[in-house]
Amino acid sequence: MSESTLNFSHLEAIANAMPDPIFIMGQDGTYLDLVGGQDRSRYADGSGLLGKKYQDVLPENMAKRFLKVVQRAIASGQLQEIEYQLANNEIQGIDATQTNNIDSLKGGQWYQARVYPLQAGTYSQPAVIWLAINITSRKHMEEQIEHLSSTDPLTNLFNRDFFLDLVDEELNKAKMNHQPLSLVKIDLDCFKRITDGFGHQAGDKAILTASHAIQSIVKELGYVGRLSCDQFMIVLPQVKAVDAFRIAKLAQKTISAQNIKLEDNTHTCLTSHAGVTELRDAQLDDSQSLFKRVNEALSALEGSREITRIM
């Protein structure tokens, strides 16, 4: 045999040295064999699963999902791919203490599996190779990128572009389901005075104070976005204008109750004006008409002693 020819022991040594685990899964969901999976920073020892079936060791929904993938690969004779999230403590027979990855002990890790059928007769039943690759780091990076693309870096509220798209989405849902929807816009009155007198750091403190106050009122009722430096907007699905008006008033009251400490022991509070509108005509109203009305409501407050108006 030439030096370039690998015998079985060589192949076995190479396979077992692979950092990612390769499970051999039977058509009935039995763990028939295991090679590789030596990277304990990303994988627990799966040898305790051998001889068991998916339904013996996995949550019911996950077991059914995995079995369908295995049987589809065998029936089609083609590669199947699947992504899934799974925690070690969800798998019966896994010794999670053998992994060095603390995160995998506490929560689900993300995996991508490549599933391909084996030649008939290799095992006692039709079987597949299930190559599991830990993609948790990639998923976390994707989540971070998505978060950065949708949120305002100062307040962690939705940024303008993402929020306006969100309004369109919620408006379409409201029309389709024949449900109410309201829009609230809150403008801070004193932001420019604070930044002119005390600088941008003080201005940032004012913005953060206002955003926290608004969030504390809105909570699960809707979504809050920061449209510009001192303008906030709230979309309230399934809420009528009369109730949105009360929510806006309460948010404004909470904003004005905050005491902001500036330099030289100077303190100030924040005041605001708010416009409110709602979906009136599912045929004629779109996001632009709602934005126009809510801005008209704010404009109508100029020179008035009112601070909140429905339009």
Short mmCIF file of C-alpha atoms in Angstrom, two decimals:
data_model
loop_
_atom_site.label_atom_id
_atom_site.label_comp_id
_atom_site.label_asym_id
_atom_site.label_seq_id
_atom_site.Cartn_x
_atom_site.Cartn_y
_atom_site.Cartn_z
CA MET A 1 0.00 0.00 0.00
CA SER A 2 1.42 3.44 -0.96
CA GLU A 3 2.00 6.13 1.64
CA SER A 4 -0.76 8.19 0.02
CA THR A 5 -3.32 5.46 0.67
CA LEU A 6 -5.20 5.82 3.96
CA ASN A 7 -6.24 2.66 5.77
CA PHE A 8 -9.27 2.41 8.03
CA SER A 9 -7.38 3.24 11.22
CA HIS A 10 -6.07 6.44 9.64
CA LEU A 11 -9.56 7.48 8.57
CA GLU A 12 -10.93 6.68 12.02
CA ALA A 13 -8.20 8.74 13.69
CA ILE A 14 -8.87 11.70 11.41
CA ALA A 15 -12.64 11.50 11.92
CA ASN A 16 -12.35 11.25 15.69
CA ALA A 17 -10.05 14.27 15.78
CA MET A 18 -12.67 16.49 14.09
CA PRO A 19 -13.82 19.30 16.42
CA ASP A 20 -17.44 19.12 15.17
CA PRO A 21 -19.52 16.01 15.97
CA ILE A 22 -20.82 13.73 13.25
CA PHE A 23 -23.77 11.64 14.39
CA ILE A 24 -24.96 8.63 12.41
CA MET A 25 -28.74 8.71 12.71
CA GLY A 26 -31.03 5.83 11.81
CA GLN A 27 -34.27 6.19 9.91
CA ASP A 28 -36.17 5.64 13.16
CA GLY A 29 -34.28 8.42 14.95
CA THR A 30 -31.75 6.19 16.73
CA TYR A 31 -28.25 7.51 17.47
CA LEU A 32 -26.25 4.73 15.77
CA ASP A 33 -22.72 6.10 15.91
CA LEU A 34 -20.64 9.18 16.70
CA VAL A 35 -17.31 10.44 15.42
CA GLY A 36 -15.53 13.69 16.16
CA GLY A 37 -16.92 16.36 18.44
CA GLN A 38 -13.72 16.80 20.44
CA ASP A 39 -14.03 20.59 20.87
CA ARG A 40 -15.29 20.85 24.46
CA SER A 41 -15.44 24.65 24.23
CA ARG A 42 -18.43 24.30 21.87
CA TYR A 43 -19.82 20.79 22.32
CA ALA A 44 -20.68 18.49 25.19
CA ASP A 45 -19.81 14.79 25.00
CA GLY A 46 -22.57 13.12 22.99
CA SER A 47 -21.45 9.53 23.44
CA GLY A 48 -24.14 8.99 26.07
CA LEU A 49 -26.79 9.34 23.34
CA LEU A 50 -25.74 6.23 21.41
CA GLY A 51 -28.46 3.60 21.20
CA LYS A 52 -31.17 6.09 22.17
CA LYS A 53 -33.80 7.70 19.96
CA TYR A 54 -34.68 11.34 19.43
CA GLN A 55 -37.93 10.94 21.35
CA ASP A 56 -35.99 9.53 24.32
CA VAL A 57 -33.62 12.47 24.73
CA LEU A 58 -35.11 15.60 23.11
CA PRO A 59 -38.17 17.80 23.71
CA GLU A 60 -41.11 16.37 21.74
CA ASN A 61 -41.33 19.13 19.13
CA MET A 62 -37.58 19.06 18.48
CA ALA A 63 -37.56 15.25 18.24
CA LYS A 64 -40.33 15.30 15.61
CA ARG A 65 -38.59 18.04 13.65
CA PHE A 66 -35.24 16.20 13.59
CA LEU A 67 -36.86 12.90 12.59
CA LYS A 68 -38.60 14.56 9.62
CA VAL A 69 -35.25 15.93 8.40
CA VAL A 70 -33.60 12.50 8.66
CA GLN A 71 -36.42 10.73 6.83
CA ARG A 72 -36.59 13.44 4.15
CA ALA A 73 -32.84 13.07 3.47
CA ILE A 74 -33.21 9.29 3.13
CA ALA A 75 -36.32 9.50 0.94
CA SER A 76 -34.89 12.17 -1.38
CA GLY A 77 -31.27 10.98 -1.40
CA GLN A 78 -30.26 14.62 -1.13
CA LEU A 79 -28.51 16.90 1.36
CA GLN A 80 -30.78 18.56 3.92
CA GLU A 81 -29.83 21.55 6.09
CA ILE A 82 -31.39 22.75 9.31
CA GLU A 83 -30.66 25.46 11.90
CA TYR A 84 -31.84 25.03 15.48
CA GLN A 85 -31.28 26.29 19.01
CA LEU A 86 -30.80 23.77 21.77
CA ALA A 87 -29.50 23.84 25.34
CA ASN A 88 -27.50 20.99 26.82
CA ASN A 89 -29.95 20.74 29.71
CA GLU A 90 -32.72 19.98 27.18
CA ILE A 91 -30.93 16.79 26.10
CA GLN A 92 -31.28 13.71 28.28
CA GLY A 93 -28.02 11.77 28.41
CA ILE A 94 -25.66 14.73 27.88
CA ASP A 95 -23.07 15.43 30.55
CA ALA A 96 -22.98 19.24 30.32
CA THR A 97 -20.23 19.45 32.97
CA GLN A 98 -17.77 18.13 30.40
CA THR A 99 -17.99 21.24 28.24
CA ASN A 100 -15.90 24.33 28.91
CA ASN A 101 -18.49 26.68 27.44
CA ILE A 102 -20.43 28.23 30.35
CA ASP A 103 -23.00 29.76 28.01
CA SER A 104 -24.00 26.33 26.78
CA LEU A 105 -24.84 25.35 30.36
CA LYS A 106 -27.18 28.29 30.89
CA GLY A 107 -28.93 28.73 27.57
CA GLY A 108 -29.45 27.47 24.08
CA GLN A 109 -26.64 27.27 21.57
CA TRP A 110 -27.31 27.65 17.85
CA TYR A 111 -26.37 24.84 15.48
CA GLN A 112 -26.42 24.24 11.75
CA ALA A 113 -26.76 20.61 10.73
CA ARG A 114 -25.89 19.16 7.32
CA VAL A 115 -27.71 15.88 6.85
CA TYR A 116 -26.85 13.46 4.05
CA PRO A 117 -27.95 9.84 3.45
CA LEU A 118 -25.43 7.01 3.75
CA GLN A 119 -25.10 4.21 1.25
CA ALA A 120 -27.69 1.49 1.81
CA GLY A 121 -26.40 -1.41 3.89
CA THR A 122 -23.80 0.63 5.77
CA TYR A 123 -25.78 0.19 8.98
CA SER A 124 -28.59 -2.12 10.04
CA GLN A 125 -31.16 0.39 8.84
CA PRO A 126 -31.19 3.32 6.38
CA ALA A 127 -29.15 6.08 7.99
CA VAL A 128 -27.73 9.58 7.52
CA ILE A 129 -24.69 11.56 8.49
CA TRP A 130 -25.72 14.44 10.79
CA LEU A 131 -22.87 16.96 10.92
CA ALA A 132 -23.61 19.53 13.65
CA ILE A 133 -21.73 22.84 13.57
CA ASN A 134 -21.99 25.35 16.42
CA ILE A 135 -22.92 28.73 14.87
CA THR A 136 -23.73 30.58 18.09
CA SER A 137 -21.03 33.22 17.56
CA ARG A 138 -22.33 33.93 14.07
CA LYS A 139 -25.90 34.21 15.34
CA HIS A 140 -24.85 36.62 18.08
CA MET A 141 -23.04 38.75 15.50
CA GLU A 142 -26.11 38.78 13.24
CA GLU A 143 -28.27 39.83 16.19
CA GLN A 144 -25.87 42.65 17.05
CA ILE A 145 -25.85 43.90 13.45
CA GLU A 146 -29.65 43.77 13.33
CA HIS A 147 -29.86 45.60 16.65
CA LEU A 148 -27.50 48.35 15.48
CA SER A 149 -29.43 48.79 12.24
CA SER A 150 -32.77 49.24 14.02
CA THR A 151 -32.01 51.19 17.20
CA ASP A 152 -30.97 54.66 18.20
CA PRO A 153 -27.52 54.37 19.84
CA LEU A 154 -28.26 56.89 22.62
CA THR A 155 -31.71 55.83 23.81
CA ASN A 156 -31.91 52.25 22.51
CA LEU A 157 -35.32 53.16 21.08
CA PHE A 158 -36.13 52.28 17.48
CA ASN A 159 -34.39 54.65 15.08
CA ARG A 160 -36.32 56.76 12.56
CA ASP A 161 -36.05 54.50 9.50
CA PHE A 162 -36.91 51.29 11.35
CA PHE A 163 -39.76 52.92 13.26
CA LEU A 164 -41.39 54.36 10.14
CA ASP A 165 -41.31 50.91 8.54
CA LEU A 166 -42.81 49.52 11.75
CA VAL A 167 -45.67 52.01 11.56
CA ASP A 168 -46.45 50.86 8.01
CA GLU A 169 -46.41 47.24 9.14
CA GLU A 170 -48.70 47.86 12.14
CA LEU A 171 -51.03 50.01 10.06
CA ASN A 172 -51.43 47.22 7.49
CA LYS A 173 -52.19 44.75 10.31
CA ALA A 174 -54.79 47.09 11.78
CA LYS A 175 -56.53 47.50 8.43
CA MET A 176 -56.50 43.79 7.70
CA ASN A 177 -57.91 42.89 11.12
CA HIS A 178 -60.32 45.85 11.31
CA GLN A 179 -58.69 47.07 14.52
CA PRO A 180 -57.93 50.56 15.85
CA LEU A 181 -54.45 52.07 15.82
CA SER A 182 -53.20 55.38 17.20
CA LEU A 183 -50.13 57.50 16.69
CA VAL A 184 -48.61 59.88 19.25
CA LYS A 185 -45.82 62.38 18.63
CA ILE A 186 -44.09 64.06 21.57
CA ASP A 187 -41.82 67.07 21.12
CA LEU A 188 -39.60 68.32 23.95
CA ASP A 189 -39.85 72.08 24.47
CA CYS A 190 -36.64 72.81 26.32
CA PHE A 191 -34.01 70.67 24.57
CA LYS A 192 -32.38 73.55 22.65
CA ARG A 193 -32.25 75.70 25.78
CA ILE A 194 -30.46 72.94 27.68
CA THR A 195 -27.92 72.23 24.94
CA ASP A 196 -27.26 75.94 24.32
CA GLY A 197 -26.79 76.61 28.02
CA PHE A 198 -25.06 73.46 29.22
CA GLY A 199 -23.74 71.59 26.20
CA HIS A 200 -24.53 68.40 24.32
CA GLN A 201 -23.79 66.12 27.25
CA ALA A 202 -26.59 67.78 29.20
CA GLY A 203 -28.77 67.51 26.11
CA ASP A 204 -28.09 63.77 25.96
CA LYS A 205 -29.09 63.49 29.62
CA ALA A 206 -32.37 65.23 28.83
CA ILE A 207 -33.08 62.94 25.88
CA LEU A 208 -32.34 59.83 27.95
CA THR A 209 -34.54 61.07 30.77
CA ALA A 210 -37.44 61.68 28.42
CA SER A 211 -37.02 58.34 26.62
CA HIS A 212 -37.02 56.41 29.90
CA ALA A 213 -40.13 58.27 31.05
CA ILE A 214 -41.98 57.46 27.81
CA GLN A 215 -40.94 53.81 27.89
CA SER A 216 -42.08 53.48 31.50
CA ILE A 217 -45.60 54.41 30.41
CA VAL A 218 -45.88 52.70 27.03
CA LYS A 219 -44.32 49.37 28.09
CA GLU A 220 -46.11 46.59 26.18
CA LEU A 221 -48.86 48.84 24.81
CA GLY A 222 -46.95 49.82 21.69
CA TYR A 223 -43.62 50.83 20.18
CA VAL A 224 -41.51 53.94 20.73
CA GLY A 225 -39.16 55.53 18.23
CA ARG A 226 -36.84 58.51 18.28
CA LEU A 227 -37.49 60.51 15.13
CA SER A 228 -34.92 63.27 15.68
CA CYS A 229 -32.90 64.78 18.50
CA ASP A 230 -35.93 65.88 20.56
CA GLN A 231 -38.89 64.20 18.86
CA PHE A 232 -40.42 60.87 19.86
CA MET A 233 -43.23 58.91 18.29
CA ILE A 234 -45.39 56.11 19.67
CA VAL A 235 -47.48 53.69 17.63
CA LEU A 236 -50.24 52.02 19.64
CA PRO A 237 -51.86 49.01 17.94
CA GLN A 238 -55.42 48.19 19.04
CA VAL A 239 -55.70 51.52 20.88
CA LYS A 240 -58.25 54.23 20.04
CA ALA A 241 -57.34 57.91 20.01
CA VAL A 242 -59.20 58.70 23.22
CA ASP A 243 -57.08 56.14 25.08
CA ALA A 244 -53.93 57.20 23.24
CA PHE A 245 -54.62 60.74 24.44
CA ARG A 246 -54.59 59.51 28.06
CA ILE A 247 -51.35 57.60 27.45
CA ALA A 248 -49.75 60.69 25.91
CA LYS A 249 -50.84 62.87 28.85
CA LEU A 250 -49.44 60.37 31.34
CA ALA A 251 -46.14 60.16 29.43
CA GLN A 252 -45.90 63.95 29.41
CA LYS A 253 -46.66 64.12 33.13
CA THR A 254 -43.94 61.53 33.78
CA ILE A 255 -41.47 63.49 31.65
CA SER A 256 -42.15 66.75 33.48
CA ALA A 257 -41.82 65.02 36.87
CA GLN A 258 -38.17 64.20 36.18
CA ASN A 259 -35.58 66.43 37.85
CA ILE A 260 -32.43 66.76 35.75
CA LYS A 261 -29.27 67.86 37.52
CA LEU A 262 -27.00 70.02 35.37
CA GLU A 263 -23.65 71.58 36.19
CA ASP A 264 -23.14 73.98 39.12
CA ASN A 265 -25.99 72.23 41.00
CA THR A 266 -28.49 73.62 38.51
CA HIS A 267 -31.65 71.58 38.17
CA THR A 268 -34.29 71.66 35.47
CA CYS A 269 -37.37 69.77 34.40
CA LEU A 270 -38.60 68.93 30.92
CA THR A 271 -41.80 70.05 29.26
CA SER A 272 -43.36 68.73 26.09
CA HIS A 273 -46.20 69.00 23.60
CA ALA A 274 -47.95 65.98 22.08
CA GLY A 275 -50.14 65.35 19.07
CA VAL A 276 -52.44 62.35 18.79
CA THR A 277 -54.30 60.81 15.87
CA GLU A 278 -55.77 57.47 14.89
CA LEU A 279 -56.66 55.30 11.93
CA ARG A 280 -60.01 56.60 10.72
CA ASP A 281 -60.58 55.31 7.21
CA ALA A 282 -58.97 52.01 6.21
CA GLN A 283 -59.43 52.90 2.54
CA LEU A 284 -57.99 56.41 2.61
CA ASP A 285 -55.58 56.53 5.55
CA ASP A 286 -51.94 55.59 5.16
CA SER A 287 -48.91 56.32 7.31
CA GLN A 288 -48.32 59.65 5.59
CA SER A 289 -51.84 60.88 6.35
CA LEU A 290 -51.42 59.87 10.00
CA PHE A 291 -48.05 61.65 10.19
CA LYS A 292 -49.64 64.75 8.64
CA ARG A 293 -52.50 64.80 11.16
CA VAL A 294 -50.27 64.24 14.18
CA ASN A 295 -48.04 67.14 13.05
CA GLU A 296 -51.12 69.31 12.52
CA ALA A 297 -52.19 68.52 16.07
CA LEU A 298 -48.81 69.75 17.34
CA SER A 299 -48.99 72.88 15.21
CA ALA A 300 -52.45 73.64 16.56
CA LEU A 301 -51.00 73.78 20.08
CA GLU A 302 -48.79 76.77 19.26
CA GLY A 303 -49.94 79.80 21.26
CA SER A 304 -52.31 77.61 23.26
CA ARG A 305 -52.19 76.67 26.92
CA GLU A 306 -52.93 73.08 25.96
CA ILE A 307 -50.05 70.65 25.72
CA THR A 308 -51.85 67.67 24.12
CA ARG A 309 -54.33 67.55 21.25
CA ILE A 310 -56.12 64.97 19.13
CA MET A 311 -56.46 65.74 15.42
#
